[in-house]
Short mmCIF file of N, CA and C in Angstrom, two decimals:
data_model
loop_
_atom_site.label_atom_id
_atom_site.label_comp_id
_atom_site.label_asym_id
_atom_site.label_seq_id
_atom_site.Cartn_x
_atom_site.Cartn_y
_atom_site.Cartn_z
N UNK A 1 3.64 2.77 28.10
CA UNK A 1 2.37 1.67 27.31
C UNK A 1 2.29 2.13 25.92
N UNK A 2 1.57 3.01 25.64
CA UNK A 2 1.09 3.74 24.32
C UNK A 2 2.06 3.54 23.42
N UNK A 3 3.08 4.07 23.91
CA UNK A 3 4.54 4.28 23.04
C UNK A 3 4.55 3.12 22.47
N UNK A 4 5.15 2.09 23.08
CA UNK A 4 5.39 0.49 22.80
C UNK A 4 4.64 0.31 21.91
N UNK A 5 2.61 0.44 22.35
CA UNK A 5 1.82 -0.44 21.64
C UNK A 5 2.07 0.07 19.82
N UNK A 6 2.21 1.89 19.94
CA UNK A 6 2.57 2.30 18.19
C UNK A 6 3.70 1.71 17.82
N UNK A 7 5.04 1.74 18.40
CA UNK A 7 6.25 1.31 18.07
C UNK A 7 5.99 -0.35 17.18
N UNK A 8 5.10 -0.82 18.23
CA UNK A 8 4.78 -2.18 17.32
C UNK A 8 3.85 -2.30 16.75
N UNK A 9 3.17 -1.67 16.21
CA UNK A 9 2.48 -1.33 15.09
C UNK A 9 2.73 -0.56 13.91
N UNK A 10 3.65 0.45 13.71
CA UNK A 10 4.77 0.59 13.01
C UNK A 10 5.45 -0.02 12.66
N UNK A 11 6.03 -0.60 13.55
CA UNK A 11 7.11 -2.01 13.18
C UNK A 11 6.68 -2.89 11.94
N UNK A 12 5.34 -3.61 12.48
CA UNK A 12 4.20 -4.32 11.68
C UNK A 12 3.89 -3.52 10.38
N UNK A 13 3.53 -2.46 10.29
CA UNK A 13 3.11 -1.71 8.95
C UNK A 13 4.49 -1.80 7.96
N UNK A 14 5.68 -1.49 8.21
CA UNK A 14 6.68 -1.41 7.62
C UNK A 14 7.18 -2.70 7.30
N UNK A 15 7.37 -3.83 8.28
CA UNK A 15 7.68 -5.46 7.95
C UNK A 15 6.58 -5.84 7.26
N UNK A 16 5.70 -5.74 7.03
CA UNK A 16 4.70 -6.60 6.93
C UNK A 16 4.62 -5.96 4.97
N UNK A 17 4.78 -4.88 4.99
CA UNK A 17 4.82 -4.27 3.70
C UNK A 17 6.32 -5.03 2.90
N UNK A 18 6.95 -5.07 3.24
CA UNK A 18 8.32 -5.63 2.90
C UNK A 18 8.55 -6.97 2.56
N UNK A 19 8.09 -7.79 3.78
CA UNK A 19 8.36 -9.37 3.84
C UNK A 19 6.69 -9.95 3.69
N UNK A 20 5.54 -9.42 3.55
CA UNK A 20 4.43 -10.02 3.40
C UNK A 20 3.94 -10.20 4.77
N UNK A 21 2.78 -10.50 5.47
CA UNK A 21 2.43 -11.01 6.21
C UNK A 21 2.75 -12.42 6.87
N UNK A 22 3.16 -13.33 6.02
CA UNK A 22 3.84 -14.44 6.20
C UNK A 22 4.73 -14.60 6.32
N UNK A 23 5.68 -13.37 5.64
CA UNK A 23 7.46 -13.36 5.87
C UNK A 23 7.95 -12.86 7.11
N UNK A 24 7.37 -12.55 7.83
CA UNK A 24 7.47 -11.90 8.83
C UNK A 24 6.75 -12.53 10.74
N UNK A 25 7.51 -12.80 11.45
CA UNK A 25 6.78 -13.21 12.76
C UNK A 25 6.77 -12.30 13.70
N UNK A 26 6.23 -12.47 14.87
CA UNK A 26 5.87 -11.84 16.09
C UNK A 26 7.44 -11.29 16.66
N UNK A 27 8.30 -12.05 16.61
CA UNK A 27 10.07 -12.34 16.99
C UNK A 27 10.58 -10.72 16.15
N UNK A 28 10.64 -10.74 15.09
CA UNK A 28 11.02 -9.76 14.33
C UNK A 28 10.55 -8.45 14.23
N UNK A 29 9.11 -8.44 14.54
CA UNK A 29 8.28 -7.02 15.01
C UNK A 29 8.40 -6.41 16.14
N UNK A 30 8.83 -7.25 17.37
CA UNK A 30 8.86 -7.06 18.46
C UNK A 30 10.66 -6.39 18.27
N UNK A 31 11.66 -7.23 17.86
CA UNK A 31 12.69 -6.41 17.76
C UNK A 31 12.82 -5.35 16.73
N UNK A 32 12.39 -4.98 15.61
CA UNK A 32 12.28 -4.14 15.12
C UNK A 32 11.29 -2.67 15.74
N UNK A 33 10.90 -3.25 16.89
CA UNK A 33 10.13 -2.13 18.03
C UNK A 33 11.09 -1.71 18.88
N UNK A 34 12.10 -2.68 19.15
CA UNK A 34 13.06 -2.35 19.87
C UNK A 34 12.40 -2.58 21.47
N UNK A 35 11.88 -3.99 21.27
CA UNK A 35 11.09 -4.78 21.95
C UNK A 35 11.20 -6.04 22.49
N UNK A 36 11.00 -6.81 23.43
CA UNK A 36 10.99 -8.46 23.71
C UNK A 36 10.08 -9.00 23.04
N UNK A 37 9.99 -10.26 22.59
CA UNK A 37 9.24 -11.07 22.00
C UNK A 37 8.13 -10.98 23.09
N UNK A 38 8.33 -11.30 24.54
CA UNK A 38 7.35 -11.76 25.38
C UNK A 38 6.53 -9.71 25.57
N UNK A 39 7.23 -8.88 25.36
CA UNK A 39 6.19 -7.80 25.55
C UNK A 39 5.13 -7.73 24.39
N UNK A 40 5.28 -8.20 23.20
CA UNK A 40 4.45 -8.24 22.25
C UNK A 40 3.02 -8.62 22.62
N UNK A 41 3.16 -9.66 23.60
CA UNK A 41 1.65 -10.76 24.06
C UNK A 41 0.99 -9.50 25.16
N UNK A 42 1.94 -8.80 25.54
CA UNK A 42 1.01 -7.69 26.52
C UNK A 42 0.46 -6.37 25.73
N UNK A 43 0.53 -6.06 24.37
CA UNK A 43 -0.18 -5.41 23.69
C UNK A 43 -1.22 -6.24 22.30
N UNK A 44 -1.29 -7.37 22.40
CA UNK A 44 -1.54 -7.93 21.06
C UNK A 44 -1.99 -9.56 21.70
N UNK A 45 -3.17 -10.12 21.04
CA UNK A 45 -3.64 -11.46 21.57
C UNK A 45 -2.99 -12.37 20.45
N UNK A 46 -2.61 -11.71 19.22
CA UNK A 46 -2.21 -12.62 18.65
C UNK A 46 -1.72 -12.08 17.37
N UNK A 47 -0.79 -12.68 16.63
CA UNK A 47 -0.41 -11.80 15.07
C UNK A 47 -1.33 -11.22 14.15
N UNK A 48 -2.66 -12.19 14.31
CA UNK A 48 -3.84 -11.35 13.10
C UNK A 48 -3.96 -9.96 13.83
N UNK A 49 -4.14 -9.81 15.23
CA UNK A 49 -4.43 -8.90 15.77
C UNK A 49 -3.20 -7.60 15.22
N UNK A 50 -2.21 -7.92 15.38
CA UNK A 50 -1.10 -7.20 14.75
C UNK A 50 -1.20 -6.85 13.27
N UNK A 51 -1.22 -7.80 12.94
CA UNK A 51 -1.83 -7.58 11.29
C UNK A 51 -2.57 -6.55 10.57
N UNK A 52 -3.75 -6.86 11.69
CA UNK A 52 -4.89 -5.90 11.38
C UNK A 52 -4.78 -4.71 11.56
N UNK A 53 -4.05 -4.13 12.64
CA UNK A 53 -3.53 -2.68 12.80
C UNK A 53 -2.48 -2.12 12.25
N UNK A 54 -1.71 -2.94 11.49
CA UNK A 54 -0.38 -2.85 11.11
C UNK A 54 -1.17 -2.16 9.60
N UNK A 55 -2.20 -3.61 9.09
CA UNK A 55 -2.39 -3.07 7.88
C UNK A 55 -3.61 -1.74 7.38
N UNK A 56 -4.02 -1.40 8.34
CA UNK A 56 -4.97 -0.03 9.03
C UNK A 56 -3.76 1.09 8.54
N UNK A 57 -2.56 0.82 9.64
CA UNK A 57 -1.60 1.61 9.84
C UNK A 57 -0.71 1.96 8.26
N UNK A 58 -0.47 1.12 7.49
CA UNK A 58 -0.18 0.99 6.28
C UNK A 58 -1.02 1.76 5.61
N UNK A 59 -2.04 1.45 5.42
CA UNK A 59 -3.06 2.59 4.55
C UNK A 59 -3.14 4.21 5.04
N UNK A 60 -3.27 4.18 6.10
CA UNK A 60 -3.61 5.75 6.53
C UNK A 60 -2.20 6.16 6.46
N UNK A 61 -1.02 5.93 6.26
CA UNK A 61 0.02 6.42 6.02
C UNK A 61 0.41 6.75 4.61
N UNK A 62 -0.10 5.74 3.46
CA UNK A 62 0.08 5.82 2.27
C UNK A 62 -1.01 6.81 1.57
N UNK A 63 -2.29 6.52 2.12
CA UNK A 63 -3.46 6.84 1.56
C UNK A 63 -4.44 7.32 2.45
N UNK A 64 -4.08 8.05 3.29
CA UNK A 64 -5.20 8.51 4.56
C UNK A 64 -5.91 9.74 4.60
N UNK A 65 -4.95 10.74 3.68
CA UNK A 65 -5.76 12.09 3.45
C UNK A 65 -4.75 12.63 2.14
N UNK A 66 -5.86 12.83 0.94
CA UNK A 66 -5.11 12.70 -0.26
C UNK A 66 -4.53 14.51 0.13
N UNK A 67 -3.26 14.65 -0.04
CA UNK A 67 -2.06 15.67 0.19
C UNK A 67 -3.09 16.87 -0.54
N UNK A 68 -2.46 17.83 -0.40
CA UNK A 68 -3.25 19.45 -0.92
C UNK A 68 -2.00 19.55 -1.86
N UNK A 69 -2.72 19.88 -2.96
CA UNK A 69 -2.01 20.26 -3.91
C UNK A 69 -1.53 18.72 -4.98
N UNK A 70 -1.57 17.90 -4.46
CA UNK A 70 -1.75 16.31 -5.24
C UNK A 70 -2.03 16.38 -6.27
N UNK A 71 -2.00 16.25 -7.62
CA UNK A 71 -2.84 16.32 -8.78
C UNK A 71 -2.64 14.57 -9.04
N UNK A 72 -3.40 14.10 -9.91
CA UNK A 72 -3.08 12.86 -10.13
C UNK A 72 -2.18 12.42 -11.08
N UNK A 73 -1.79 13.35 -11.85
CA UNK A 73 -0.29 13.34 -12.64
C UNK A 73 0.81 13.16 -11.97
N UNK A 74 1.10 14.09 -10.56
CA UNK A 74 1.79 13.87 -9.63
C UNK A 74 1.86 12.29 -9.12
N UNK A 75 0.69 12.10 -8.45
CA UNK A 75 0.41 10.93 -7.76
C UNK A 75 0.92 9.37 -8.66
N UNK A 76 0.32 9.63 -9.79
CA UNK A 76 1.41 8.60 -10.90
C UNK A 76 2.55 8.32 -10.56
N UNK A 77 3.16 9.60 -11.49
CA UNK A 77 4.73 10.06 -11.30
C UNK A 77 5.46 8.89 -10.01
N UNK A 78 5.09 9.66 -8.85
CA UNK A 78 5.46 9.14 -7.84
C UNK A 78 5.27 7.60 -7.57
N UNK A 79 3.90 7.08 -7.54
CA UNK A 79 3.87 5.53 -7.59
C UNK A 79 4.70 4.88 -8.55
N UNK A 80 4.66 5.42 -9.97
CA UNK A 80 5.68 4.46 -10.93
C UNK A 80 7.00 5.16 -10.73
N UNK A 81 7.58 5.03 -9.65
CA UNK A 81 8.83 5.80 -9.78
C UNK A 81 9.78 4.54 -9.47
N UNK A 82 11.37 4.76 -9.38
CA UNK A 82 11.81 3.92 -8.77
C UNK A 82 12.03 3.73 -7.54
N UNK A 83 11.85 5.05 -6.87
CA UNK A 83 12.03 5.20 -5.44
C UNK A 83 10.60 4.30 -4.70
N UNK A 84 9.43 4.18 -5.20
CA UNK A 84 8.46 3.66 -4.69
C UNK A 84 8.86 2.53 -5.14
N UNK A 85 9.28 1.71 -6.30
CA UNK A 85 9.58 0.44 -6.20
C UNK A 85 10.67 0.12 -5.35
N UNK A 86 11.80 0.67 -4.68
CA UNK A 86 12.83 0.25 -4.14
C UNK A 86 12.28 0.15 -3.01
N UNK A 87 10.96 0.61 -2.31
CA UNK A 87 11.08 1.09 -0.91
C UNK A 87 10.24 0.26 -0.46
N UNK A 88 9.41 -0.73 -0.66
CA UNK A 88 7.88 -1.34 -0.82
C UNK A 88 8.25 -0.86 0.97
N UNK A 89 8.62 -1.03 2.01
CA UNK A 89 8.37 -1.14 3.27
C UNK A 89 7.51 0.36 3.67
N UNK A 90 8.20 1.31 3.09
CA UNK A 90 7.24 2.73 3.06
C UNK A 90 6.48 2.88 1.84
N UNK A 91 5.96 2.40 1.07
CA UNK A 91 5.06 2.74 -0.07
C UNK A 91 3.65 2.16 -0.03
N UNK A 92 3.02 2.11 -0.87
CA UNK A 92 1.67 1.34 -0.81
C UNK A 92 1.33 0.28 -0.90
N UNK A 93 0.04 -0.25 0.32
CA UNK A 93 0.10 -1.50 1.00
C UNK A 93 -0.71 -2.50 -0.20
N UNK A 94 -1.39 -2.04 -1.20
CA UNK A 94 -2.12 -2.84 -1.83
C UNK A 94 -1.07 -3.72 -2.82
N UNK A 95 0.01 -3.37 -3.66
CA UNK A 95 1.00 -4.26 -4.06
C UNK A 95 1.39 -5.40 -3.24
N UNK A 96 1.73 -4.79 -1.84
CA UNK A 96 2.40 -5.34 -0.75
C UNK A 96 1.65 -6.28 -0.18
N UNK A 97 0.63 -6.62 -0.11
CA UNK A 97 -0.57 -7.00 0.58
C UNK A 97 -1.54 -7.91 -0.23
N UNK A 98 -1.78 -7.87 -1.54
CA UNK A 98 -2.42 -8.17 -2.37
C UNK A 98 -2.39 -9.67 -2.60
N UNK A 99 -0.82 -10.11 -2.71
CA UNK A 99 -1.06 -11.40 -2.82
C UNK A 99 -1.39 -12.21 -1.82
N UNK A 100 -1.25 -11.63 -0.80
CA UNK A 100 -1.63 -12.62 0.65
C UNK A 100 -2.79 -12.79 1.19
N UNK A 101 -3.52 -11.65 0.87
CA UNK A 101 -4.69 -11.22 2.12
C UNK A 101 -5.35 -12.09 2.09
N UNK A 102 -5.72 -13.25 0.59
CA UNK A 102 -6.67 -13.52 0.89
C UNK A 102 -6.47 -15.04 2.17
N UNK A 103 -5.36 -15.26 2.26
CA UNK A 103 -4.91 -16.23 3.15
C UNK A 103 -4.77 -15.58 4.25
N UNK A 104 -5.26 -14.19 4.96
CA UNK A 104 -5.51 -13.92 5.95
C UNK A 104 -6.37 -14.03 6.83
N UNK A 105 -6.48 -13.96 8.17
CA UNK A 105 -7.87 -14.28 8.83
C UNK A 105 -8.69 -12.76 8.79
N UNK A 106 -10.05 -13.17 8.99
CA UNK A 106 -11.23 -11.95 8.53
C UNK A 106 -10.83 -10.87 9.31
N UNK A 107 -10.11 -10.78 10.50
CA UNK A 107 -9.98 -9.31 10.54
C UNK A 107 -8.83 -8.66 10.13
N UNK A 108 -7.85 -9.12 8.95
CA UNK A 108 -6.80 -8.60 8.70
C UNK A 108 -7.50 -8.11 7.32
N UNK A 109 -8.10 -9.24 6.75
CA UNK A 109 -9.43 -9.02 5.11
C UNK A 109 -10.09 -7.72 5.59
N UNK A 110 -10.91 -7.43 6.85
CA UNK A 110 -11.66 -6.19 6.57
C UNK A 110 -10.67 -4.99 6.96
N UNK A 111 -9.92 -5.47 7.64
CA UNK A 111 -8.97 -3.80 7.48
C UNK A 111 -8.18 -3.33 6.03
N UNK A 112 -7.83 -4.61 5.55
CA UNK A 112 -7.68 -4.08 3.94
C UNK A 112 -8.49 -3.55 3.13
N UNK A 113 -9.97 -4.46 3.34
CA UNK A 113 -11.15 -4.09 2.44
C UNK A 113 -11.33 -2.48 3.05
N UNK A 114 -11.50 -1.96 4.10
CA UNK A 114 -11.43 -0.31 4.18
C UNK A 114 -10.30 0.34 3.75
N UNK A 115 -9.26 -0.27 4.29
CA UNK A 115 -7.96 1.06 3.39
C UNK A 115 -8.41 0.67 2.01
N UNK A 116 -8.79 -0.57 1.54
CA UNK A 116 -8.51 0.07 -0.56
C UNK A 116 -9.77 0.95 -0.69
N UNK A 117 -10.78 0.81 -0.08
CA UNK A 117 -12.35 1.19 -0.45
C UNK A 117 -11.69 2.92 -0.33
N UNK A 118 -11.13 3.07 1.00
CA UNK A 118 -10.79 4.53 1.02
C UNK A 118 -9.86 5.25 0.10
N UNK A 119 -9.17 4.41 -0.26
CA UNK A 119 -7.95 4.56 -1.50
C UNK A 119 -8.88 4.72 -2.71
N UNK A 120 -9.91 4.12 -3.19
CA UNK A 120 -10.79 3.95 -3.86
C UNK A 120 -11.55 5.34 -4.09
N UNK A 121 -11.88 5.65 -2.98
CA UNK A 121 -13.00 6.78 -2.94
C UNK A 121 -11.92 7.93 -2.81
N UNK A 122 -10.59 8.29 -2.74
CA UNK A 122 -9.71 9.27 -2.79
C UNK A 122 -9.52 9.71 -4.47
N UNK A 123 -9.46 8.16 -5.43
CA UNK A 123 -9.21 8.59 -6.28
C UNK A 123 -10.02 9.12 -7.49
N UNK A 124 -11.29 8.35 -6.73
CA UNK A 124 -12.60 8.82 -7.29
C UNK A 124 -12.99 10.30 -7.45
N UNK A 125 -12.65 10.45 -6.19
CA UNK A 125 -12.79 11.94 -6.08
C UNK A 125 -12.22 13.36 -6.71
N UNK A 126 -11.02 12.67 -6.90
CA UNK A 126 -10.00 13.32 -7.97
C UNK A 126 -10.78 13.34 -9.64
N UNK A 127 -10.80 12.39 -9.60
CA UNK A 127 -11.94 12.42 -11.25
C UNK A 127 -12.91 13.03 -11.23
N UNK A 128 -13.68 12.80 -9.94
CA UNK A 128 -14.73 13.51 -10.04
C UNK A 128 -14.73 15.55 -10.28
N UNK A 129 -13.70 15.52 -9.45
CA UNK A 129 -13.18 16.90 -9.30
C UNK A 129 -12.83 17.64 -10.78
N UNK A 130 -12.91 16.47 -11.44
CA UNK A 130 -12.27 17.25 -13.13
C UNK A 130 -13.40 16.43 -13.86
N UNK A 131 -14.50 16.69 -13.43
CA UNK A 131 -15.86 16.66 -14.13
C UNK A 131 -16.81 15.64 -14.29
N UNK A 132 -16.18 14.31 -13.75
CA UNK A 132 -16.52 13.05 -14.50
C UNK A 132 -17.71 12.71 -13.08
N UNK A 133 -18.74 11.98 -13.70
CA UNK A 133 -19.58 11.29 -12.53
C UNK A 133 -19.32 10.60 -11.75
N UNK A 134 -20.17 10.40 -10.56
CA UNK A 134 -19.92 9.85 -9.61
C UNK A 134 -19.24 7.91 -10.13
N UNK A 135 -20.38 7.29 -10.64
CA UNK A 135 -20.03 6.39 -11.40
C UNK A 135 -18.61 5.95 -12.71
N UNK A 136 -18.54 6.73 -13.28
CA UNK A 136 -17.19 6.79 -14.19
C UNK A 136 -16.39 7.07 -13.38
N UNK A 137 -16.13 8.14 -12.51
CA UNK A 137 -14.57 8.04 -11.20
C UNK A 137 -15.06 7.16 -10.75
N UNK A 138 -15.58 6.38 -10.15
CA UNK A 138 -15.24 4.82 -9.22
C UNK A 138 -14.61 4.24 -10.52
N UNK A 139 -15.38 3.77 -11.87
CA UNK A 139 -14.63 3.06 -12.59
C UNK A 139 -13.43 3.10 -12.92
N UNK A 140 -12.95 4.66 -13.36
CA UNK A 140 -11.54 5.03 -13.55
C UNK A 140 -10.86 4.63 -12.54
N UNK A 141 -11.13 5.22 -11.19
CA UNK A 141 -10.51 4.91 -10.07
C UNK A 141 -10.00 3.19 -9.78
N UNK A 142 -10.81 2.62 -10.13
CA UNK A 142 -10.50 1.26 -10.12
C UNK A 142 -9.52 0.70 -11.27
N UNK A 143 -9.72 1.15 -12.18
CA UNK A 143 -9.00 0.64 -13.31
C UNK A 143 -7.33 1.35 -12.88
N UNK A 144 -7.38 2.65 -12.71
CA UNK A 144 -6.17 3.14 -12.68
C UNK A 144 -5.34 2.54 -11.67
N UNK A 145 -6.01 2.43 -10.28
CA UNK A 145 -5.24 1.54 -9.29
C UNK A 145 -4.50 0.22 -9.23
N UNK A 146 -5.62 -0.69 -10.74
CA UNK A 146 -5.63 -1.88 -11.29
C UNK A 146 -3.83 -1.56 -11.94
N UNK A 147 -4.04 -0.53 -13.06
CA UNK A 147 -3.16 -0.39 -13.63
C UNK A 147 -1.78 0.04 -12.77
N UNK A 148 -1.60 0.90 -12.00
CA UNK A 148 -0.68 1.22 -10.83
C UNK A 148 -0.11 0.08 -10.30
N UNK A 149 -0.77 -0.62 -9.53
CA UNK A 149 -0.74 -1.69 -8.88
C UNK A 149 0.04 -3.13 -9.71
N UNK A 150 -0.34 -3.25 -10.59
CA UNK A 150 0.71 -4.02 -11.69
C UNK A 150 1.52 -3.47 -12.04
N UNK A 151 1.76 -2.25 -12.51
CA UNK A 151 2.58 -2.08 -12.91
C UNK A 151 4.19 -2.28 -11.80
N UNK A 152 3.73 -1.60 -10.83
CA UNK A 152 4.47 -1.58 -9.66
C UNK A 152 4.94 -2.86 -9.39
N UNK A 153 4.10 -3.88 -9.51
CA UNK A 153 4.26 -5.07 -8.84
C UNK A 153 5.38 -5.92 -9.92
N UNK A 154 5.03 -5.54 -10.97
CA UNK A 154 5.98 -6.21 -12.21
C UNK A 154 6.91 -5.62 -12.22
N UNK A 155 7.57 -4.36 -11.95
CA UNK A 155 8.86 -3.91 -11.64
C UNK A 155 9.31 -4.28 -10.70
N UNK A 156 8.87 -4.62 -9.85
CA UNK A 156 9.43 -5.15 -8.52
C UNK A 156 9.87 -6.45 -8.77
N UNK A 157 8.95 -7.01 -9.60
CA UNK A 157 9.27 -8.65 -9.43
C UNK A 157 10.52 -8.57 -10.44
N UNK A 158 11.15 -7.90 -11.27
CA UNK A 158 11.91 -8.21 -12.43
C UNK A 158 13.39 -7.40 -11.93
N UNK A 159 13.16 -6.41 -11.10
CA UNK A 159 14.86 -5.48 -10.45
C UNK A 159 15.62 -6.00 -10.61
N UNK A 160 15.73 -7.18 -9.39
CA UNK A 160 17.12 -7.81 -8.83
C UNK A 160 17.52 -8.40 -10.57
N UNK A 161 17.08 -8.51 -10.94
CA UNK A 161 17.63 -9.57 -12.17
C UNK A 161 17.98 -9.02 -13.45
N UNK A 162 17.19 -7.56 -13.56
CA UNK A 162 16.85 -6.90 -15.08
C UNK A 162 16.63 -5.17 -14.72
N UNK A 163 17.41 -4.91 -14.05
CA UNK A 163 17.12 -3.15 -13.82
C UNK A 163 16.70 -2.54 -15.00
N UNK A 164 16.70 -2.50 -15.76
CA UNK A 164 16.91 -2.05 -17.31
C UNK A 164 15.43 -2.10 -17.64
N UNK A 165 14.64 -3.77 -17.53
CA UNK A 165 13.71 -4.04 -18.02
C UNK A 165 12.61 -3.34 -16.58
N UNK A 166 13.08 -3.24 -15.84
CA UNK A 166 12.04 -2.61 -14.72
C UNK A 166 11.98 -1.41 -14.77
N UNK A 167 12.69 -0.57 -14.95
CA UNK A 167 12.48 0.91 -15.57
C UNK A 167 11.97 1.29 -16.44
N UNK A 168 12.04 0.02 -17.13
CA UNK A 168 10.86 0.18 -18.76
C UNK A 168 9.78 0.01 -18.58
N UNK A 169 9.38 -0.66 -17.86
CA UNK A 169 7.97 -1.46 -16.98
C UNK A 169 7.29 -0.45 -16.26
N UNK A 170 7.91 0.92 -15.76
CA UNK A 170 7.62 2.00 -14.87
C UNK A 170 7.08 3.01 -15.87
N UNK A 171 7.99 2.79 -16.72
CA UNK A 171 7.93 4.41 -17.86
C UNK A 171 7.03 3.89 -18.93
N UNK A 172 7.06 2.59 -19.20
CA UNK A 172 5.71 2.45 -20.42
C UNK A 172 4.39 2.01 -19.63
N UNK A 173 4.11 2.26 -18.27
CA UNK A 173 3.05 1.94 -17.85
C UNK A 173 2.58 3.46 -17.26
N UNK A 174 3.63 4.33 -16.82
CA UNK A 174 3.19 5.86 -16.31
C UNK A 174 2.83 6.26 -17.58
N UNK A 175 3.48 6.30 -19.12
CA UNK A 175 3.26 6.67 -20.11
C UNK A 175 1.91 6.27 -20.71
N UNK A 176 1.18 4.88 -20.62
CA UNK A 176 0.24 4.17 -20.98
C UNK A 176 -1.13 4.78 -19.93
N UNK A 177 -0.51 5.13 -18.62
CA UNK A 177 -1.63 5.51 -17.90
C UNK A 177 -1.96 7.35 -17.80
N UNK A 178 -0.94 7.80 -18.29
CA UNK A 178 -0.88 9.26 -18.90
C UNK A 178 -1.65 9.30 -19.68
N UNK A 179 -1.58 8.85 -20.74
CA UNK A 179 -2.08 9.15 -22.32
C UNK A 179 -3.67 8.20 -22.10
N UNK A 180 -4.14 7.19 -21.30
CA UNK A 180 -5.38 6.64 -21.28
C UNK A 180 -6.44 7.37 -20.12
N UNK A 181 -5.85 8.16 -19.36
CA UNK A 181 -6.38 9.46 -18.40
C UNK A 181 -6.40 10.95 -19.29
N UNK A 182 -5.47 11.15 -19.79
CA UNK A 182 -5.44 12.13 -20.17
C UNK A 182 -4.67 13.08 -19.30
N UNK A 183 -3.37 12.73 -18.48
CA UNK A 183 -3.04 13.08 -17.70
C UNK A 183 -1.90 13.86 -18.09
N UNK A 184 -1.34 15.13 -17.67
CA UNK A 184 0.07 15.42 -18.03
C UNK A 184 0.74 15.72 -17.27
#
């Protein structure tokens, strides 16, 4: 039972990142988890309950714990990469969910807010370790996240019609962010 529950959450985390909360139904999530549509309701009362758990899982997978040895420079490079752009189902939930989170039920919005705040804390901690005050570190973390999310979102929006422009967006955003924050 626990294995099926976990499989449904994992499938939801993947599919909601790839297609958005409104672009995936319970049937698709159950199928991705290897279960029937009817089995879903033995685990969740509603799609919103699944979306909330899947949102939490997506943040845990991507931003649960800052990896040892991960510098801000490495993080920026990984975030603004073609691999991250081309694999949203396995990437950061912020750009995947940002556009539609306001239309979701409160339970989903709360999980998103918790995940986002944890993400901000992790980035802030990296700036603090570099000697910034708590207040400045938080401001820079918010600015950095905004730049990264904007860059990856813009690159994803154009990749299917103009891959060269998409690659340019990633490269220029990375260059600008590295310069702005003194990263190498």
